[in-house]
Short mmCIF file of C-alpha atoms in Angstrom, two decimals:
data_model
loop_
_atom_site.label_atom_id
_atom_site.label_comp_id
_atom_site.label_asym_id
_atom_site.label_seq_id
_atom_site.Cartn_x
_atom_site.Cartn_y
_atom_site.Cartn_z
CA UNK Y 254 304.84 240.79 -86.83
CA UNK Y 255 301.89 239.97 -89.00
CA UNK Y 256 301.41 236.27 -87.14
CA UNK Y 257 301.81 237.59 -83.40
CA UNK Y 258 299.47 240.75 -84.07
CA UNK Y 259 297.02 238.22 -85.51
CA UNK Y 260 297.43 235.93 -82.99
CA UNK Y 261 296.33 238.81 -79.85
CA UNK Y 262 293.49 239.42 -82.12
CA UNK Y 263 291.87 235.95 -81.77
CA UNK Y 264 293.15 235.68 -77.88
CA UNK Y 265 291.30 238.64 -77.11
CA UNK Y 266 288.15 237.66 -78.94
CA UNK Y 267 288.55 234.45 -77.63
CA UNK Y 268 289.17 235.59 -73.75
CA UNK Y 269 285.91 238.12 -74.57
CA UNK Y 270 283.54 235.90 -75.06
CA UNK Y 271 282.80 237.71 -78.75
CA UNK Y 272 281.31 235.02 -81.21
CA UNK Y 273 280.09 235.92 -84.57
CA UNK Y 274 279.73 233.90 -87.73
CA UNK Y 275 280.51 235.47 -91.08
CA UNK Y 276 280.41 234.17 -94.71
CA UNK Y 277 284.15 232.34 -94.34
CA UNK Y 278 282.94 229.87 -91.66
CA UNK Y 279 280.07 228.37 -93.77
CA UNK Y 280 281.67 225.05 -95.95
CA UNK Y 281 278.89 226.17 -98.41
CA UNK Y 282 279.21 229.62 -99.12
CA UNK Y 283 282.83 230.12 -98.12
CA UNK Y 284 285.12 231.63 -100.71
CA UNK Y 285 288.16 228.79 -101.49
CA UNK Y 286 291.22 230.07 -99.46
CA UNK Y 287 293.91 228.71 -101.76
CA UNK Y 288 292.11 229.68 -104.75
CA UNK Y 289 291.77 233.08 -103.38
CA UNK Y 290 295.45 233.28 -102.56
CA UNK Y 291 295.79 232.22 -106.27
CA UNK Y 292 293.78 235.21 -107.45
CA UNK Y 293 296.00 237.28 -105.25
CA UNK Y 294 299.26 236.04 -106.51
CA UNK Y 295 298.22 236.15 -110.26
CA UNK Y 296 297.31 240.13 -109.62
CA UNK Y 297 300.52 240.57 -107.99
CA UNK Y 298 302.81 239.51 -111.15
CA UNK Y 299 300.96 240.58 -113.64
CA UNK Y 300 301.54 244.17 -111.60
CA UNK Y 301 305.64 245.44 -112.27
CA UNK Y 302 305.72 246.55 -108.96
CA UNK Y 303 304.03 244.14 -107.42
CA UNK Y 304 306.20 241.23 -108.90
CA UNK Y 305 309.57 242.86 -107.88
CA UNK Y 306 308.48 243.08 -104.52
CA UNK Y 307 306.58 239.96 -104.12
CA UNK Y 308 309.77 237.92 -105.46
CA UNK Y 309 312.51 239.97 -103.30
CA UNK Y 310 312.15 237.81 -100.77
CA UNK Y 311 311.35 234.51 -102.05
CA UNK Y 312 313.74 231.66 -102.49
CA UNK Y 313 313.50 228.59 -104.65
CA UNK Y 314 311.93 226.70 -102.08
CA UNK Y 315 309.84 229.23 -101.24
CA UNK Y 316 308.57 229.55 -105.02
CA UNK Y 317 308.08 225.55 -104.99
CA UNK Y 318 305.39 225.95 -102.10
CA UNK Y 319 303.49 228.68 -103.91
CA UNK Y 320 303.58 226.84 -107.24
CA UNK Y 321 302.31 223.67 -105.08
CA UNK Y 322 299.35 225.96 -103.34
CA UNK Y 323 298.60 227.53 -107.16
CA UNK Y 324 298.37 223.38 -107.96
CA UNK Y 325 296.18 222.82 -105.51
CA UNK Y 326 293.63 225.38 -105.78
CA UNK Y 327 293.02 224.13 -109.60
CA UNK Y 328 292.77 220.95 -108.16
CA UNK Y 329 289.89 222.16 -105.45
CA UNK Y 330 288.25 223.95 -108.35
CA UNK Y 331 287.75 221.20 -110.20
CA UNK Y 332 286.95 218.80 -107.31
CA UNK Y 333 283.70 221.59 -106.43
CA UNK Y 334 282.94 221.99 -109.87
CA UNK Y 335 282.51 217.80 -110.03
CA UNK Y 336 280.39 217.94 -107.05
CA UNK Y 337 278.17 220.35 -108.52
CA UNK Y 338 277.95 218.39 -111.44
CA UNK Y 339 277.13 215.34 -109.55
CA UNK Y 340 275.12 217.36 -107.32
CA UNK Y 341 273.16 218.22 -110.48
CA UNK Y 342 272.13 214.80 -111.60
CA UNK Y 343 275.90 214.01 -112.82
CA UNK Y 344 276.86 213.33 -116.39
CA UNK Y 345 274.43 212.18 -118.97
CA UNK Y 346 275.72 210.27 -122.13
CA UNK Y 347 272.68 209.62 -124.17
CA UNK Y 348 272.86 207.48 -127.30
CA UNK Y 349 270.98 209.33 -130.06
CA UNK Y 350 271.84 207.37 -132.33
CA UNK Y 351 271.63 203.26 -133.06
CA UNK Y 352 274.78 200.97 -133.10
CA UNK Y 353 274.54 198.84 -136.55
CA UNK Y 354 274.80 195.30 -135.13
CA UNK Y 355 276.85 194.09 -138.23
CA UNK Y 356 280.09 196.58 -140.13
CA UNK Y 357 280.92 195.71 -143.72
CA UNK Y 358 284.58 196.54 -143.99
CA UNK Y 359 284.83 195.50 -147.72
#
């Protein structure tokens, strides 16, 4: 029901000619989907409630694909947090201190 109401919305935006942009159709500023729906589902259990009615309807398989999206949003995370780094200048190892050419074991 959720899907097909969904769906009419964007046919009848589409077929209107409306066009706006908001914040989730910038790459840059928009807020990580799967990391959002991460946020979401870590609310949800840590709520009673939430978690009983949330896992109701799940099946194994279904908790295998959630566990897989939770994955992947770490992943993402730490892919943009890398390209920010780089972004930044990258990593910088600098030797402070002198390597003694010779090591006297004895």
């Amino acid at each position: 029901l959720c899907m097909s109401l969904c769906r009419e919305a964007v046919v009848s935006t589409q077929s209107t000619g409306e066009c706006f942009d908001t914040i989730l159709d910038d790459e840059e500023t928009a807020p990580c989907e799967f990391n959002t729906f991460k946020k979401l589902l870590e609310f949800l259990l840590q709520n009673k409630g939430g978690h009983d009615v949330l896992m109701k309807c799940v099946d194994g398989d279904l908790q295998r694909d959630m566990q897989s999206l939770v994955e992947y949003a770490d992943k993402e995370n730490a892919r943009k947090r890398s390209e920010m780094i780089e972004e930044a200048g990258g990593y910088n190892f600098e030797n402070s201190f002198t390597v003694p050419s010779q090591f006297n074991f004895g």
